[in-house]
Amino acid sequence: MAIKPSDLSAIIKDQIKNFNETFTYDEVGRVITVGDGIALVSGLNNIEYGELVIFECGIVGMALNLEEELVGIVVMGDDRNIVENSSVKRTHEVISVKVGDALLGRVINGLAKPIDGKGKIDAEISRPIFKIAPGVMTRKEVSEPLHTGILAIDALIPIGKGQRELIIGDRQTGKTAIAIDTILNQKNKDVYCIYVAIGQKNSTITQIVDQLAKNDALKYTVIVATSASDSAPLQYIAPYTGVTIAEEWMSKGKNVLIVYDDLSKHAVAYRTLSLLLRRPPGREAYPGDVFYLHSQLLERSARLDVDYGGGSVTALPIIETQAEDISAYIPTNVISITDGQIFTKESLFNSGQRPAIDVGYSVSRVGSAAQTKMTKKIVSSLKLELAQYNEMQAFSQFGSDLDQNTRTILDHGSKVYELLKQPQFSPYSSVEQIILLFAAKYRLINVIPKNLITKYATNLLTHFSTNPEATKIMRKIFESTDWSNELIEQIYDQIILFNSAFIKTIPMYVAENYSLVPELPWKASKK
């Protein structure tokens, strides 16, 4: 029986219509050499920069060097199972990580995989970790304060939402402590926090996680942990993973605080990769694009305009110096990228000044724009007073015969520095800070012996939170947007009342000292 042409064509059409199988062409390469976490691969001619590949043994790598004949792949794991001439397969995906609220309270590695033993993270959205920073026209000026809870910082070196403030100093001078205190102070302030540990000891990361858990701060915090034992590629991508998670929240109108601890080790990890990839070394053996490495990371911190989400990412990068040398390569790079620096000094730390912040070297380029009107006015003369004190202190070392004015400046300055001392893990609220700064501005602390200033500050804040009259004043401070003579008099009278009670508890106190209390300017002028 002959088949009609029309039947044959119908059969072919039906087969074409129901043909679901798709043919794919996978570009497969071969490993030429492997070692030190770097594999040189041939045959991947169309691969993209930052694209993920899978080795024959199942290990994942990332393309970082695109040359004419070979591709340099960094291995995200143990390279001992990779052998020469084994196959390497493209995934056609650039390196991406999971983002979203499901990450809150979790400890993850550089690839956003959980390492806290709490099971899988149920996040549906993935974002590429290498991304261009928000443009100038999408940004908004920094004008909202991000309170650290640390009196010395919020008064003298204020940080605003969307700012990048560098914490710099020698090792063991309290840099991480400042960052952790800032995270603790964001409790109930609707600010998400991300702590990125780069090349830290596992024991240090564990202590930080425990401290955050103890203070109920894990519920709004994500910890991206790459320890010193992790490979250089994981340490290299960790901060990008952190800022990608932050950007997702920023695009939804959330405020985020991200800490990079620390970028010195990040630069070392990148230098390791670059030298292994045979890139030409530059100053201090760092590659020429190490400045771009940190600028593309820190530029992603911003405060967005309402039309683009209205959120913000505030960055606190940490840099470790050697012998307080802030003119070294990496410190000068990051200083020029950021909007100011908090400089911690070993001599201050050893002398008992905690936090050990050097007020002279530290600066915020956003300044009082990141302070409320109340705080701005109460600290207006504080930095000048401390500068005068430091100058007089240096001068007084050369002579013992000092006039009364100089002695007054030295006495007041030393007591202000005592007031700025603050124990770790005990941030002050903005109202508590205003009360302490008020006592310093109107010189109400001058009647208190220097060795009792810390106790005085604690008791004064307790008085304002427990005494019914004082609590009403605290509420007024919280609700006020600017100072009035009435409010100043109420706070002044309440502190005077507390001072008289506090002085009675001091044995051998000379009553004449109490006459040193100055009067309010407008009261004194009436006499």
XYZ file of C-alpha atoms in Angstrom, residues 161-512:
352
model
C 22.778 56.360 57.516
C 24.447 55.700 54.169
C 27.892 56.832 55.353
C 31.150 54.851 55.129
C 33.163 55.397 58.322
C 36.539 53.675 58.606
C 37.656 52.193 61.942
C 41.459 52.153 61.867
C 44.181 51.330 64.380
C 46.721 48.781 65.546
C 45.716 45.267 66.561
C 44.102 44.825 69.977
C 42.985 48.464 70.352
C 39.226 47.825 70.417
C 38.238 48.251 66.732
C 35.944 45.198 66.617
C 34.490 46.170 70.025
C 33.309 49.515 68.546
C 31.655 47.689 65.616
C 29.942 45.089 67.857
C 28.663 47.801 70.239
C 27.191 49.614 67.220
C 25.390 46.417 66.154
C 24.037 45.926 69.707
C 22.737 49.516 69.731
C 20.543 48.872 66.646
C 18.158 46.727 68.730
C 14.532 47.851 68.203
C 15.681 50.559 65.741
C 14.575 48.761 62.548
C 18.153 48.463 61.253
C 19.384 45.126 59.885
C 23.044 44.325 60.579
C 25.627 42.247 58.697
C 28.966 41.319 60.236
C 31.549 40.091 57.712
C 34.526 38.304 59.313
C 37.473 38.047 56.905
C 40.385 35.845 57.932
C 39.496 35.921 61.649
C 40.228 33.087 64.068
C 37.358 30.617 64.478
C 37.414 31.201 68.249
C 37.016 34.978 67.735
C 34.041 34.500 65.390
C 32.438 32.093 67.902
C 32.833 34.640 70.724
C 31.189 37.359 68.608
C 28.258 35.070 67.695
C 27.814 34.156 71.393
C 27.924 37.810 72.444
C 25.308 38.796 69.846
C 23.099 35.885 70.907
C 23.453 36.819 74.602
C 22.321 40.394 73.869
C 19.411 39.239 71.668
C 21.008 40.850 68.598
C 21.145 37.776 66.339
C 17.493 38.176 65.320
C 18.381 41.237 63.189
C 21.944 40.208 62.248
C 23.594 38.045 59.568
C 27.164 36.822 60.095
C 29.271 36.074 57.007
C 32.220 34.135 58.418
C 35.407 33.217 56.569
C 38.090 32.148 59.013
C 41.858 32.213 58.590
C 41.706 28.501 57.708
C 39.402 29.161 54.728
C 40.844 29.475 51.230
C 41.844 32.856 49.762
C 38.951 32.788 47.189
C 36.354 32.480 49.990
C 37.976 35.345 51.929
C 38.012 37.404 48.717
C 34.284 37.031 47.953
C 32.991 37.255 51.564
C 32.510 41.073 51.685
C 30.778 41.043 48.286
C 28.410 38.389 49.608
C 27.665 40.596 52.630
C 26.973 43.763 50.629
C 24.781 41.837 48.134
C 22.572 40.688 51.038
C 22.498 44.311 52.305
C 21.569 45.755 48.896
C 18.483 43.551 48.661
C 17.143 45.057 51.892
C 18.215 48.571 50.836
C 16.199 48.249 47.602
C 13.124 47.480 49.743
C 13.505 50.636 51.847
C 15.311 49.071 54.819
C 18.289 50.553 56.682
C 21.292 48.226 56.914
C 24.577 48.395 58.823
C 27.480 46.308 57.462
C 30.828 45.735 59.190
C 33.871 44.495 57.223
C 36.314 42.999 59.730
C 38.823 43.526 58.295
C 39.736 44.807 54.820
C 43.499 44.456 55.469
C 43.088 40.680 55.387
C 40.774 41.009 52.367
C 43.529 42.831 50.464
C 46.023 40.113 51.479
C 43.652 37.394 50.202
C 43.298 39.243 46.876
C 47.073 39.707 46.664
C 47.507 35.940 47.195
C 45.093 35.172 44.344
C 46.670 37.753 42.041
C 50.224 36.519 42.558
C 49.152 32.901 42.035
C 47.405 33.973 38.819
C 50.718 35.532 37.691
C 49.395 39.091 37.649
C 52.148 41.718 37.863
C 52.802 42.890 41.449
C 52.887 46.593 42.334
C 53.526 48.508 45.556
C 54.023 46.127 48.541
C 53.364 43.271 46.043
C 49.668 44.212 45.828
C 48.183 44.172 42.306
C 47.480 47.496 40.588
C 43.688 47.180 40.944
C 43.639 46.734 44.744
C 42.314 50.323 45.086
C 39.459 49.481 42.708
C 38.829 46.308 44.727
C 37.835 48.302 47.820
C 36.290 51.287 46.021
C 33.810 49.092 44.094
C 32.922 47.412 47.406
C 32.487 50.544 49.538
C 30.756 52.597 46.826
C 27.860 50.141 47.084
C 27.065 51.662 50.490
C 24.645 54.536 49.991
C 21.398 56.185 51.000
C 18.922 55.852 48.142
C 16.321 58.348 47.032
C 12.694 57.427 47.796
C 12.053 56.776 44.084
C 14.710 54.037 44.147
C 13.667 52.300 47.378
C 14.653 54.847 50.015
C 16.829 52.430 51.996
C 20.432 52.788 53.095
C 23.580 50.745 53.633
C 26.005 52.148 56.218
C 29.484 50.613 56.076
C 32.013 50.311 58.905
C 35.170 48.940 57.257
C 38.005 48.035 59.640
C 41.695 48.409 58.763
C 44.581 47.179 60.905
C 47.714 49.338 60.929
C 51.299 48.444 61.834
C 52.822 50.711 64.523
C 50.109 53.352 63.883
C 51.335 53.891 60.313
C 48.244 55.280 58.576
C 50.364 56.315 55.576
C 50.830 52.696 54.424
C 49.339 51.570 51.097
C 46.049 49.903 52.114
C 45.201 52.381 54.953
C 45.645 55.422 52.655
C 43.587 53.708 49.951
C 40.618 53.078 52.249
C 40.908 56.490 53.987
C 40.521 58.160 50.577
C 37.453 56.031 49.723
C 35.566 56.479 53.024
C 33.736 59.485 54.548
C 35.905 59.754 57.651
C 37.779 57.574 60.119
C 37.702 56.581 63.780
C 41.325 56.212 64.865
C 42.037 53.931 67.829
C 45.379 54.415 69.565
C 47.376 51.845 71.528
C 48.751 54.392 74.043
C 45.188 55.523 74.875
C 44.047 51.906 75.179
C 46.903 51.067 77.545
C 46.229 54.173 79.646
C 42.663 52.974 80.297
C 40.769 55.205 77.846
C 38.059 52.874 76.498
C 37.053 53.166 73.720
C 40.597 54.276 72.810
C 39.531 56.880 70.232
C 42.005 59.618 69.311
C 39.763 62.681 68.933
C 42.480 64.615 67.065
C 43.019 62.096 64.257
C 39.390 60.948 64.019
C 37.007 62.803 61.714
C 33.574 62.477 60.140
C 33.257 64.189 56.762
C 29.470 64.172 57.127
C 29.780 65.800 60.555
C 26.857 67.506 62.264
C 24.593 66.757 59.268
C 24.309 63.305 60.867
C 23.218 64.692 64.263
C 19.890 65.806 65.656
C 19.481 69.523 66.441
C 19.523 68.759 70.191
C 22.832 66.860 70.030
C 24.403 69.336 67.587
C 23.904 72.253 69.992
C 24.997 70.418 73.139
C 28.337 69.285 71.602
C 29.104 72.543 69.767
C 32.039 73.455 72.047
C 33.132 69.962 73.138
C 35.763 69.285 70.459
C 37.328 72.716 71.012
C 37.503 72.114 74.783
C 39.249 68.772 74.258
C 41.657 70.310 71.740
C 42.508 73.058 74.274
C 43.008 70.423 76.967
C 45.376 68.353 74.800
C 47.380 71.480 73.887
C 47.572 72.672 77.499
C 48.511 69.198 78.713
C 51.480 69.085 76.338
C 52.451 72.637 77.407
C 52.062 71.949 81.164
C 54.663 69.171 81.046
C 57.381 71.819 80.641
C 56.411 73.959 83.614
C 54.799 73.533 87.020
C 53.741 77.141 87.650
C 50.351 77.315 85.898
C 47.809 80.120 86.102
C 44.234 79.519 87.296
C 42.738 79.588 83.782
C 45.126 76.879 82.557
C 44.439 74.737 85.644
C 40.668 75.085 85.033
C 41.038 73.959 81.390
C 43.181 70.971 82.438
C 40.810 69.983 85.246
C 37.682 70.225 83.060
C 39.289 68.423 80.096
C 40.505 65.511 82.203
C 36.999 65.064 83.651
C 35.389 65.181 80.181
C 37.757 62.419 79.045
C 36.724 60.401 82.120
C 33.072 60.971 81.162
C 33.771 59.657 77.624
C 35.010 56.330 79.031
C 32.412 53.633 78.462
C 32.351 49.894 79.247
C 31.950 47.454 76.369
C 28.470 46.062 75.520
C 26.698 48.946 77.300
C 25.593 51.490 74.674
C 23.842 54.709 75.752
C 20.518 55.830 74.311
C 20.439 59.241 72.590
C 18.618 60.798 75.589
C 21.186 59.410 78.047
C 23.958 60.864 75.890
C 22.305 64.307 75.921
C 22.105 64.255 79.747
C 25.810 63.368 80.118
C 26.860 65.934 77.504
C 24.688 68.553 79.231
C 26.541 67.957 82.510
C 29.854 68.394 80.650
C 28.801 71.517 78.672
C 27.503 73.394 81.724
C 30.511 72.162 83.752
C 28.339 70.423 86.323
C 30.879 67.570 86.422
C 33.660 69.916 87.583
C 32.614 69.612 91.250
C 33.020 65.812 91.163
C 36.448 64.264 91.892
C 38.023 62.829 88.713
C 38.268 59.283 90.086
C 34.486 59.227 90.719
C 33.309 60.537 87.316
C 32.526 57.031 85.928
C 30.477 56.155 89.023
C 28.844 59.594 88.860
C 27.742 59.075 85.231
C 26.206 55.669 86.023
C 24.350 56.997 89.080
C 23.157 60.119 87.246
C 21.559 58.022 84.470
C 20.011 55.719 87.097
C 18.554 58.795 88.830
C 16.998 60.054 85.582
C 15.463 56.635 84.824
C 14.077 55.974 88.329
C 13.166 59.372 89.862
C 9.596 60.315 88.750
C 10.406 64.025 88.212
C 13.609 63.234 86.345
C 11.844 60.635 84.183
C 9.357 63.311 83.044
C 12.314 65.465 81.961
C 13.805 62.500 80.063
C 10.512 62.127 78.194
C 10.570 65.856 77.369
C 14.105 65.525 75.950
C 12.983 62.565 73.824
C 9.971 64.442 72.454
C 11.731 67.799 71.882
C 13.236 68.804 68.548
C 15.144 71.840 69.857
C 16.346 73.396 73.108
C 14.329 75.911 75.108
C 15.428 77.901 78.181
C 12.723 76.136 80.182
C 14.026 72.660 79.298
C 17.639 73.698 80.005
C 16.649 75.029 83.455
C 14.727 71.853 84.298
C 17.673 69.580 83.395
C 20.115 71.945 85.142
C 18.093 72.012 88.376
C 17.639 68.233 88.335
C 21.395 67.620 87.927
C 22.181 70.171 90.688
C 19.730 68.295 92.928
C 21.448 64.990 92.129
C 24.933 66.487 92.604
C 24.148 67.690 96.133
C 22.941 64.186 97.054
C 25.908 62.499 95.343
C 28.459 64.745 97.058
C 27.121 63.781 100.499
C 28.128 60.168 99.793
C 31.774 61.169 99.194
C 33.858 60.909 102.394
C 36.264 63.773 103.166
C 34.709 65.963 100.449
C 35.551 69.649 100.775
C 32.264 71.603 100.747
C 33.931 74.695 99.230
